Amino acid sequence: MESLLITNGKIVNSDSVNFMASDLFIENGIICEVGANAKNLATAQTQIIDARNMYLFPGGVDVHTHLDLPIKDFTASDSFESGTLAALHGGTTTLIDFANQTKGETAISAFEHWMKLAKNNCHIDYAFHVSLTQIDSSTEEEIIHLMKEGVTSFKTFMAYDNMRLTLEEFSTLFALSAKLGFLITLHAEVGETINENIKQLIKGQMSGPQFHHLSRPIAAEVTAIEKAINLSHKYQVPCYIVHLSSQEGLAKIAAAKKLGIPLLAETCPQYLLLDNSHYSKQTFDEAAKYILSPPLRSPADCVGLWQGLEEGTISTVATDHCPFWLKDKRRGINNFTQIPNGIPGVENRMELLFSEGVIKRNMPLSRFVQLTSSNPAKIFGLYPKKGLIARGADADLVIFDPEKKHTITYKNLHSLCDYSPYEGVNVTGKCHTIVAQGQLAVVQGQCRIQKGRGRYLPRTAGVFAI
């Protein structure tokens, strides 16, 4: 039996107040003991790690990634192999990706296809949301089948002609959510507004990447959120807004929550740390690096979203890791609508939030754990096996050095993407050792495990009062 003893680490959970040095005993991938008795369980074969002066965080849970994703003629630069390796190096030990249904395809077929892509290729544990692009007479039966397979969340779109649902389809789906108990997640942008803006911009010969963010205004996000609020209120079911980008959208969600409407919100490091000045870069490449949807907003929106984290309106920080090589971005050099949307970031989420949140903005350590691990685990039905350091939980841990300073550069990252949107950013705090399934997975930057160790995680219904 494999065992590991971690000594003298400061354990941080979502409800922690004091961070006294403590010990932790792990056996066969499970946390068996926390506290003074942990050392008594060790044997001569037990590996011992001294975590003195370091924090012990639950392994990160990133609930928004796009690996092996095809868009038009492109495929995301990270596969399940490379993307999960990058996630692991950044302290994320569980991710939830998307099984994307195409028009005319069954949701079950989509799930089976993406399961095959991930099987035997992941370094960390994984699960799937299923993205629904059509609602018809077979949808209820398919959702029931998928829920038995452990899929308890379904993504929807109000944007993209080949993906968005009609209002009638949304109503049907929200009614099914009330009946069956699954969670609806939403890409909140109104496609009709975006299409009209693109038409006018291209007509006016405004086709460079600097015009991308003008095609997808905050109003498109706010209107979509308002529609989600109305649906959640009517059917009394939660809706989880992915990649929230604006303070106006945040205000709508905060007001709805005060009225008891069960809305949940996620944001991403890019919307906290980057702004739309990047679209005014001198070269096409430098601007195209930041083409994503929703687009980057104003510095004021960044400030507003930090307040949303502090006040609790935003429940999670995910990455929307959706990387494309620069050569693929250049396909849109004459028309920004042809640039594949998305940026990398799965490896930097935890260190960025620690450095910018905990160090610079005095975010409580317990709040850091809530946003990066425990809340996503709770909302998406993985808690308490994930997102918690306690007896009986999975032994997924990050031994984190809070004083280690370094500068982000894509050349030191494990994503296959050939740039980082955070290039040159100085951060304080870095993962020292990462434990996954009870094994020393990464030690001081060196990976010790192979692909294929990641397990598919069937999920239960989540906890939405967060």
Short mmCIF file of C-alpha atoms in Angstrom, two decimals:
data_model
loop_
_atom_site.label_atom_id
_atom_site.label_comp_id
_atom_site.label_asym_id
_atom_site.label_seq_id
_atom_site.Cartn_x
_atom_site.Cartn_y
_atom_site.Cartn_z
CA MET A 1 0.00 0.00 0.00
CA GLU A 2 1.41 3.39 -1.03
CA SER A 3 1.50 5.99 1.73
CA LEU A 4 2.65 9.56 2.14
CA LEU A 5 3.15 11.71 5.23
CA ILE A 6 3.17 15.49 4.84
CA THR A 7 4.44 17.31 7.92
CA ASN A 8 4.34 20.89 9.19
CA GLY A 9 2.10 22.27 6.44
CA LYS A 10 -0.46 25.00 7.07
CA ILE A 11 -3.74 23.42 5.98
CA VAL A 12 -6.25 25.78 4.35
CA ASN A 13 -9.85 24.77 3.71
CA SER A 14 -12.80 26.89 2.63
CA ASP A 15 -13.83 27.50 6.26
CA SER A 16 -10.36 27.85 7.78
CA VAL A 17 -9.62 30.72 10.15
CA ASN A 18 -6.36 29.66 11.79
CA PHE A 19 -3.52 28.11 9.84
CA MET A 20 -1.47 26.17 12.35
CA ALA A 21 1.19 23.77 11.10
CA SER A 22 -0.22 20.27 10.92
CA ASP A 23 0.49 16.79 9.60
CA LEU A 24 -1.37 14.74 7.03
CA PHE A 25 -1.27 10.99 6.35
CA ILE A 26 -2.31 9.61 2.96
CA GLU A 27 -2.75 6.00 1.93
CA ASN A 28 -4.00 4.50 -1.33
CA GLY A 29 -5.03 7.87 -2.70
CA ILE A 30 -7.18 8.87 0.28
CA ILE A 31 -6.52 11.25 3.17
CA CYS A 32 -6.58 8.96 6.21
CA GLU A 33 -5.64 11.29 9.04
CA VAL A 34 -5.15 14.99 9.69
CA GLY A 35 -3.44 16.27 12.83
CA ALA A 36 -1.31 14.95 15.64
CA ASN A 37 -2.08 11.27 15.03
CA ALA A 38 -0.97 11.35 11.38
CA LYS A 39 2.66 10.52 12.17
CA ASN A 40 1.62 7.44 14.12
CA LEU A 41 0.23 5.85 10.96
CA ALA A 42 3.47 6.11 9.00
CA THR A 43 5.56 3.02 8.33
CA ALA A 44 9.12 2.50 7.20
CA GLN A 45 7.88 2.56 3.59
CA THR A 46 5.99 5.85 3.94
CA GLN A 47 7.33 8.77 1.91
CA ILE A 48 7.73 11.90 4.04
CA ILE A 49 7.47 15.47 2.77
CA ASP A 50 8.30 18.44 5.01
CA ALA A 51 5.96 21.32 4.10
CA ARG A 52 7.32 23.74 6.68
CA ASN A 53 6.42 27.39 5.93
CA MET A 54 4.12 26.32 3.11
CA TYR A 55 0.38 26.14 2.68
CA LEU A 56 -1.55 22.98 1.92
CA PHE A 57 -4.45 23.77 -0.42
CA PRO A 58 -7.00 21.30 -1.77
CA GLY A 59 -6.17 20.47 -5.37
CA GLY A 60 -7.60 23.03 -7.76
CA VAL A 61 -10.86 22.32 -9.60
CA ASP A 62 -11.16 24.10 -12.96
CA VAL A 63 -14.70 23.69 -14.31
CA HIS A 64 -14.21 25.45 -17.66
CA THR A 65 -11.65 24.16 -20.16
CA HIS A 66 -11.73 23.36 -23.88
CA LEU A 67 -9.25 20.64 -24.81
CA ASP A 68 -9.08 19.04 -28.26
CA LEU A 69 -11.74 21.57 -29.30
CA PRO A 70 -12.43 21.94 -33.04
CA ILE A 71 -13.58 25.38 -34.26
CA LYS A 72 -14.13 25.74 -38.00
CA ASP A 73 -10.88 24.53 -39.59
CA PHE A 74 -8.87 24.73 -36.37
CA THR A 75 -8.32 22.54 -33.33
CA ALA A 76 -7.27 23.87 -29.94
CA SER A 77 -3.51 23.62 -29.50
CA ASP A 78 -3.89 21.60 -26.29
CA SER A 79 -5.08 18.02 -26.31
CA PHE A 80 -6.30 16.22 -23.21
CA GLU A 81 -2.74 15.03 -22.73
CA SER A 82 -0.99 18.40 -22.90
CA GLY A 83 -3.82 20.40 -21.34
CA THR A 84 -4.13 18.22 -18.26
CA LEU A 85 -0.34 18.23 -17.86
CA ALA A 86 -0.39 22.03 -17.87
CA ALA A 87 -3.28 22.07 -15.41
CA LEU A 88 -1.44 19.71 -13.08
CA HIS A 89 1.69 21.85 -13.04
CA GLY A 90 -0.49 24.80 -12.04
CA GLY A 91 -2.06 23.00 -9.08
CA THR A 92 -5.31 21.95 -10.75
CA THR A 93 -5.96 18.27 -10.06
CA THR A 94 -9.51 18.05 -11.45
CA LEU A 95 -11.08 19.68 -14.49
CA ILE A 96 -14.45 19.64 -16.20
CA ASP A 97 -14.35 19.97 -19.97
CA PHE A 98 -17.20 20.07 -22.50
CA ALA A 99 -18.74 17.37 -24.66
CA ASN A 100 -20.04 19.57 -27.45
CA GLN A 101 -23.13 18.49 -29.35
CA THR A 102 -23.25 19.52 -33.00
CA LYS A 103 -26.53 20.22 -34.75
CA GLY A 104 -28.14 16.93 -35.74
CA GLU A 105 -26.04 14.89 -33.30
CA THR A 106 -27.50 13.33 -30.18
CA ALA A 107 -26.22 14.53 -26.82
CA ILE A 108 -25.36 10.93 -25.92
CA SER A 109 -23.24 10.55 -29.05
CA ALA A 110 -21.41 13.79 -28.22
CA PHE A 111 -20.66 12.56 -24.71
CA GLU A 112 -19.38 9.22 -25.98
CA HIS A 113 -17.14 10.96 -28.53
CA TRP A 114 -15.51 13.23 -25.96
CA MET A 115 -15.12 10.38 -23.49
CA LYS A 116 -13.06 8.55 -26.12
CA LEU A 117 -10.86 11.61 -26.65
CA ALA A 118 -10.10 11.86 -22.94
CA LYS A 119 -9.76 8.18 -22.07
CA ASN A 120 -6.18 7.13 -21.25
CA ASN A 121 -4.89 10.62 -22.10
CA CYS A 122 -5.43 12.65 -18.92
CA HIS A 123 -2.90 13.30 -16.19
CA ILE A 124 -5.62 14.39 -13.74
CA ASP A 125 -9.20 13.45 -12.92
CA TYR A 126 -11.84 14.84 -15.26
CA ALA A 127 -15.54 15.14 -15.94
CA PHE A 128 -17.75 16.65 -18.63
CA HIS A 129 -20.53 19.13 -19.05
CA VAL A 130 -22.58 18.38 -22.17
CA SER A 131 -23.20 21.38 -24.43
CA LEU A 132 -26.71 21.27 -25.86
CA THR A 133 -27.35 22.91 -29.24
CA GLN A 134 -30.87 21.61 -29.82
CA ILE A 135 -33.84 20.70 -27.66
CA ASP A 136 -36.35 18.25 -29.09
CA SER A 137 -38.60 15.35 -28.17
CA SER A 138 -35.63 13.11 -27.30
CA THR A 139 -33.85 15.59 -25.03
CA GLU A 140 -35.45 14.49 -21.76
CA GLU A 141 -34.64 10.84 -22.35
CA GLU A 142 -31.07 11.70 -23.32
CA ILE A 143 -30.54 13.87 -20.24
CA ILE A 144 -31.86 11.10 -17.99
CA HIS A 145 -29.39 8.70 -19.61
CA LEU A 146 -26.51 11.17 -19.24
CA MET A 147 -27.34 11.85 -15.60
CA LYS A 148 -27.01 8.12 -14.97
CA GLU A 149 -23.53 8.44 -16.50
CA GLY A 150 -22.71 11.17 -13.99
CA VAL A 151 -23.32 14.24 -16.16
CA THR A 152 -25.27 16.71 -14.02
CA SER A 153 -24.62 20.00 -15.82
CA PHE A 154 -25.46 21.12 -19.35
CA LYS A 155 -24.07 24.15 -21.14
CA THR A 156 -26.18 26.40 -23.33
CA PHE A 157 -25.58 29.37 -25.61
CA MET A 158 -27.43 32.51 -26.58
CA ALA A 159 -24.60 33.30 -29.02
CA TYR A 160 -23.26 31.54 -32.15
CA ASP A 161 -25.69 30.63 -34.92
CA ASN A 162 -24.73 26.96 -34.92
CA MET A 163 -25.06 26.58 -31.15
CA ARG A 164 -27.62 28.92 -29.67
CA LEU A 165 -31.02 27.81 -28.46
CA THR A 166 -34.30 29.59 -29.11
CA LEU A 167 -36.28 31.08 -26.24
CA GLU A 168 -38.77 28.24 -26.60
CA GLU A 169 -35.96 25.70 -26.32
CA PHE A 170 -34.61 27.47 -23.23
CA SER A 171 -38.05 27.36 -21.63
CA THR A 172 -38.30 23.64 -22.29
CA LEU A 173 -34.83 23.03 -20.85
CA PHE A 174 -35.44 25.09 -17.70
CA ALA A 175 -38.67 23.16 -17.13
CA LEU A 176 -36.70 19.91 -17.47
CA SER A 177 -34.13 21.23 -14.99
CA ALA A 178 -36.92 21.80 -12.47
CA LYS A 179 -38.14 18.25 -13.06
CA LEU A 180 -34.83 16.36 -13.15
CA GLY A 181 -32.45 18.44 -11.02
CA PHE A 182 -29.54 19.13 -13.38
CA LEU A 183 -27.71 22.47 -13.60
CA ILE A 184 -27.91 24.74 -16.65
CA THR A 185 -24.82 26.78 -17.45
CA LEU A 186 -24.96 29.67 -19.90
CA HIS A 187 -22.64 31.51 -22.26
CA ALA A 188 -24.36 34.86 -21.79
CA GLU A 189 -24.14 36.88 -25.01
CA VAL A 190 -27.04 37.67 -27.32
CA GLY A 191 -26.14 36.44 -30.79
CA GLU A 192 -28.50 38.69 -32.73
CA THR A 193 -26.81 41.80 -31.32
CA ILE A 194 -23.36 40.47 -32.15
CA ASN A 195 -24.32 39.49 -35.70
CA GLU A 196 -25.71 42.93 -36.45
CA ASN A 197 -22.63 44.64 -35.01
CA ILE A 198 -20.31 42.46 -37.07
CA LYS A 199 -22.31 43.24 -40.18
CA GLN A 200 -21.99 46.98 -39.62
CA LEU A 201 -18.29 46.84 -38.71
CA ILE A 202 -17.34 44.81 -41.77
CA LYS A 203 -19.49 47.05 -43.95
CA GLY A 204 -17.55 50.02 -42.59
CA GLN A 205 -14.24 48.27 -43.34
CA MET A 206 -13.45 47.89 -39.64
CA SER A 207 -12.15 44.35 -39.86
CA GLY A 208 -8.97 44.42 -37.74
CA PRO A 209 -8.65 42.71 -34.35
CA GLN A 210 -9.02 46.07 -32.58
CA PHE A 211 -12.72 46.02 -33.50
CA HIS A 212 -13.48 42.59 -32.03
CA HIS A 213 -14.59 43.91 -28.65
CA LEU A 214 -16.91 46.46 -30.30
CA SER A 215 -18.81 43.61 -31.94
CA ARG A 216 -19.56 42.00 -28.59
CA PRO A 217 -20.60 44.87 -26.29
CA ILE A 218 -21.44 44.62 -22.62
CA ALA A 219 -25.10 45.11 -23.56
CA ALA A 220 -25.07 41.70 -25.27
CA GLU A 221 -23.92 40.08 -22.03
CA VAL A 222 -26.33 42.03 -19.84
CA THR A 223 -29.36 41.25 -22.01
CA ALA A 224 -28.51 37.54 -21.95
CA ILE A 225 -28.14 37.62 -18.16
CA GLU A 226 -31.52 39.34 -17.86
CA LYS A 227 -33.09 36.54 -19.90
CA ALA A 228 -31.43 33.95 -17.67
CA ILE A 229 -32.72 35.73 -14.56
CA ASN A 230 -36.27 35.65 -15.92
CA LEU A 231 -36.02 31.94 -16.72
CA SER A 232 -34.50 31.08 -13.34
CA HIS A 233 -37.20 33.07 -11.58
CA LYS A 234 -40.03 31.54 -13.61
CA TYR A 235 -38.92 27.93 -13.14
CA GLN A 236 -37.20 28.39 -9.76
CA VAL A 237 -34.03 26.61 -10.85
CA PRO A 238 -30.42 27.80 -10.75
CA CYS A 239 -28.47 29.03 -13.74
CA TYR A 240 -24.67 29.27 -13.74
CA ILE A 241 -23.27 32.15 -15.82
CA VAL A 242 -19.89 31.25 -17.27
CA HIS A 243 -17.00 33.68 -17.85
CA LEU A 244 -18.71 36.82 -16.51
CA SER A 245 -16.85 39.81 -17.98
CA SER A 246 -18.60 43.04 -16.95
CA GLN A 247 -19.56 44.95 -13.84
CA GLU A 248 -22.99 45.66 -15.34
CA GLY A 249 -23.60 41.95 -15.71
CA LEU A 250 -22.34 41.47 -12.17
CA ALA A 251 -24.81 44.07 -10.87
CA LYS A 252 -27.71 42.23 -12.54
CA ILE A 253 -26.66 38.97 -10.90
CA ALA A 254 -26.19 40.59 -7.49
CA ALA A 255 -29.66 42.16 -7.65
CA ALA A 256 -31.21 38.84 -8.67
CA LYS A 257 -29.52 36.98 -5.84
CA LYS A 258 -30.85 39.50 -3.32
CA LEU A 259 -34.35 38.67 -4.57
CA GLY A 260 -33.71 34.98 -4.00
CA ILE A 261 -33.30 34.10 -7.67
CA PRO A 262 -30.79 31.23 -7.79
CA LEU A 263 -28.07 32.57 -10.07
CA LEU A 264 -24.42 31.55 -9.88
CA ALA A 265 -21.48 33.27 -11.54
CA GLU A 266 -18.01 32.35 -12.70
CA THR A 267 -15.27 34.64 -13.88
CA CYS A 268 -11.74 34.05 -15.18
CA PRO A 269 -8.30 35.55 -14.52
CA GLN A 270 -8.31 37.32 -17.90
CA TYR A 271 -11.37 39.39 -16.93
CA LEU A 272 -9.77 40.30 -13.61
CA LEU A 273 -6.29 41.17 -14.88
CA LEU A 274 -6.44 42.09 -18.58
CA ASP A 275 -8.38 44.88 -20.28
CA ASN A 276 -9.40 45.97 -23.76
CA SER A 277 -6.33 48.14 -24.26
CA HIS A 278 -4.71 44.95 -25.57
CA TYR A 279 -6.83 45.27 -28.71
CA SER A 280 -4.99 48.49 -29.57
CA LYS A 281 -1.60 46.78 -29.81
CA GLN A 282 0.61 47.87 -32.70
CA THR A 283 0.85 44.50 -34.43
CA PHE A 284 -1.79 42.02 -35.52
CA ASP A 285 -0.21 39.19 -33.53
CA GLU A 286 -0.16 41.15 -30.29
CA ALA A 287 -3.83 42.10 -30.61
CA ALA A 288 -4.97 38.71 -31.91
CA LYS A 289 -3.52 36.97 -28.86
CA TYR A 290 -6.34 38.46 -26.82
CA ILE A 291 -9.27 37.62 -29.09
CA LEU A 292 -11.73 35.68 -26.97
CA SER A 293 -15.43 35.76 -26.22
CA PRO A 294 -16.66 37.57 -24.28
CA PRO A 295 -13.89 40.07 -25.05
CA LEU A 296 -11.74 41.86 -22.53
CA ARG A 297 -13.48 44.87 -21.01
CA SER A 298 -12.42 48.16 -19.43
CA PRO A 299 -10.15 48.57 -16.39
CA ALA A 300 -13.27 49.58 -14.44
CA ASP A 301 -14.83 46.23 -15.23
CA CYS A 302 -11.75 44.47 -13.86
CA VAL A 303 -12.12 46.43 -10.62
CA GLY A 304 -15.82 45.63 -10.45
CA LEU A 305 -15.23 41.91 -10.85
CA TRP A 306 -12.67 41.92 -8.03
CA GLN A 307 -15.39 43.47 -5.88
CA GLY A 308 -17.71 40.69 -6.99
CA LEU A 309 -15.22 38.15 -5.68
CA GLU A 310 -14.89 40.02 -2.40
CA GLU A 311 -18.63 40.39 -1.88
CA GLY A 312 -19.43 36.80 -2.83
CA THR A 313 -21.54 37.46 -5.92
CA ILE A 314 -19.04 35.48 -8.00
CA SER A 315 -18.73 31.88 -6.83
CA THR A 316 -15.84 30.48 -8.86
CA VAL A 317 -12.75 31.39 -10.85
CA ALA A 318 -12.19 29.09 -13.84
CA THR A 319 -10.00 29.62 -16.90
CA ASP A 320 -11.98 29.02 -20.10
CA HIS A 321 -8.66 27.63 -21.31
CA CYS A 322 -9.13 27.57 -25.09
CA PRO A 323 -5.73 27.99 -26.76
CA PHE A 324 -4.91 28.37 -30.44
CA TRP A 325 -1.53 28.78 -32.09
CA LEU A 326 -0.64 32.16 -33.51
CA LYS A 327 -0.53 30.69 -37.01
CA ASP A 328 -4.22 29.85 -36.58
CA LYS A 329 -5.00 33.33 -35.26
CA ARG A 330 -3.34 34.78 -38.38
CA ARG A 331 -6.03 33.23 -40.55
CA GLY A 332 -8.11 36.24 -39.54
CA ILE A 333 -5.57 38.88 -40.50
CA ASN A 334 -8.05 40.47 -42.92
CA ASN A 335 -11.21 39.80 -40.90
CA PHE A 336 -11.32 39.53 -37.12
CA THR A 337 -14.35 37.22 -37.29
CA GLN A 338 -12.07 34.53 -38.73
CA ILE A 339 -9.71 34.57 -35.73
CA PRO A 340 -10.38 31.53 -33.54
CA ASN A 341 -11.55 32.83 -30.18
CA GLY A 342 -9.79 31.78 -27.01
CA ILE A 343 -6.64 32.09 -24.91
CA PRO A 344 -4.50 29.76 -22.78
CA GLY A 345 -4.31 30.01 -19.01
CA VAL A 346 -5.00 26.69 -17.27
CA GLU A 347 -1.53 26.56 -15.69
CA ASN A 348 -1.60 30.07 -14.23
CA ARG A 349 -5.01 30.27 -12.54
CA MET A 350 -4.02 29.49 -8.96
CA GLU A 351 -0.74 31.41 -8.87
CA LEU A 352 -2.35 34.47 -10.45
CA LEU A 353 -5.28 34.50 -8.04
CA PHE A 354 -2.95 34.00 -5.09
CA SER A 355 -0.54 36.74 -6.16
CA GLU A 356 -3.14 39.26 -7.31
CA GLY A 357 -5.84 38.33 -4.82
CA VAL A 358 -4.24 37.14 -1.60
CA ILE A 359 -0.97 39.09 -1.77
CA LYS A 360 -2.06 42.34 -3.43
CA ARG A 361 -5.71 42.62 -2.37
CA ASN A 362 -5.73 40.84 1.01
CA MET A 363 -8.12 38.13 -0.13
CA PRO A 364 -8.58 35.68 2.77
CA LEU A 365 -6.90 32.33 2.16
CA SER A 366 -10.20 30.58 2.79
CA ARG A 367 -11.80 32.65 0.02
CA PHE A 368 -8.97 31.68 -2.32
CA VAL A 369 -9.75 28.02 -1.66
CA GLN A 370 -13.47 28.61 -2.14
CA LEU A 371 -12.96 30.18 -5.55
CA THR A 372 -10.36 27.76 -6.90
CA SER A 373 -11.45 24.47 -5.39
CA SER A 374 -14.27 23.99 -2.89
CA ASN A 375 -17.03 26.05 -4.53
CA PRO A 376 -16.59 24.50 -8.00
CA ALA A 377 -16.47 21.07 -6.36
CA LYS A 378 -19.69 21.77 -4.47
CA ILE A 379 -21.59 23.35 -7.36
CA PHE A 380 -20.71 20.57 -9.78
CA GLY A 381 -21.22 17.56 -7.53
CA LEU A 382 -17.64 16.60 -6.66
CA TYR A 383 -17.53 17.63 -2.99
CA PRO A 384 -16.40 16.36 -0.46
CA LYS A 385 -14.15 13.98 -2.40
CA LYS A 386 -12.68 17.03 -4.12
CA GLY A 387 -12.17 20.55 -2.79
CA LEU A 388 -11.44 19.53 0.80
CA ILE A 389 -8.54 18.46 2.98
CA ALA A 390 -10.13 16.09 5.48
CA ARG A 391 -10.25 12.44 6.41
CA GLY A 392 -11.89 10.45 3.60
CA ALA A 393 -11.33 13.02 0.85
CA ASP A 394 -9.30 12.25 -2.25
CA ALA A 395 -5.63 13.00 -1.68
CA ASP A 396 -5.36 15.84 -4.20
CA LEU A 397 -3.23 18.57 -2.64
CA VAL A 398 -1.07 21.53 -3.48
CA ILE A 399 1.95 22.29 -1.31
CA PHE A 400 2.26 25.98 -2.06
CA ASP A 401 5.24 28.25 -1.43
CA PRO A 402 3.72 31.69 -0.67
CA GLU A 403 7.00 33.56 -1.01
CA LYS A 404 8.38 32.16 -4.25
CA LYS A 405 8.66 34.93 -6.83
CA HIS A 406 8.83 34.29 -10.55
CA THR A 407 7.91 35.77 -13.92
CA ILE A 408 5.44 34.07 -16.24
CA THR A 409 6.72 33.20 -19.70
CA TYR A 410 5.14 30.79 -22.14
CA LYS A 411 8.49 29.05 -22.66
CA ASN A 412 8.33 27.68 -19.10
CA LEU A 413 4.72 26.51 -19.33
CA HIS A 414 3.43 23.08 -20.33
CA SER A 415 0.66 24.12 -22.68
CA LEU A 416 1.52 23.58 -26.34
CA CYS A 417 0.32 27.10 -27.15
CA ASP A 418 3.08 29.38 -28.41
CA TYR A 419 2.24 32.39 -26.27
CA SER A 420 0.84 33.38 -22.89
CA PRO A 421 -1.51 36.33 -22.36
CA TYR A 422 0.29 36.82 -19.03
CA GLU A 423 3.79 37.00 -20.54
CA GLY A 424 6.09 39.02 -18.29
CA VAL A 425 3.71 39.16 -15.33
CA ASN A 426 5.55 38.94 -12.01
CA VAL A 427 3.86 36.74 -9.42
CA THR A 428 4.44 35.88 -5.79
CA GLY A 429 3.57 32.32 -4.82
CA LYS A 430 4.13 29.06 -6.66
CA CYS A 431 3.19 25.40 -6.45
CA HIS A 432 6.09 23.53 -4.84
CA THR A 433 4.68 20.00 -4.81
CA ILE A 434 1.43 18.64 -6.21
CA VAL A 435 -0.14 15.45 -4.94
CA ALA A 436 -2.71 13.76 -7.18
CA GLN A 437 -4.51 10.58 -6.16
CA GLY A 438 -2.09 10.29 -3.25
CA GLN A 439 1.01 10.30 -5.45
CA LEU A 440 3.75 12.87 -5.75
CA ALA A 441 2.72 14.09 -9.19
CA VAL A 442 4.88 17.22 -9.53
CA VAL A 443 7.87 18.05 -7.35
CA GLN A 444 9.59 21.41 -7.90
CA GLY A 445 8.47 21.55 -11.51
CA GLN A 446 9.24 17.93 -12.41
CA CYS A 447 6.31 15.69 -13.35
CA ARG A 448 6.51 12.18 -11.93
CA ILE A 449 3.38 10.62 -13.40
CA GLN A 450 2.27 9.58 -16.85
CA LYS A 451 -0.83 10.37 -18.86
CA GLY A 452 -3.70 7.97 -18.38
CA ARG A 453 -3.78 8.22 -14.58
CA GLY A 454 -6.67 10.66 -14.70
CA ARG A 455 -10.05 9.06 -13.97
CA TYR A 456 -13.47 9.98 -15.27
CA LEU A 457 -15.56 11.30 -12.38
CA PRO A 458 -19.31 10.64 -12.43
CA ARG A 459 -20.95 13.53 -10.61
CA THR A 460 -23.96 13.95 -8.36
CA ALA A 461 -26.28 16.95 -8.19
CA GLY A 462 -24.46 19.97 -6.84
CA VAL A 463 -25.02 22.46 -4.04
CA PHE A 464 -26.27 25.76 -5.41
CA ALA A 465 -26.69 27.94 -2.31
CA ILE A 466 -23.18 29.40 -2.52
#
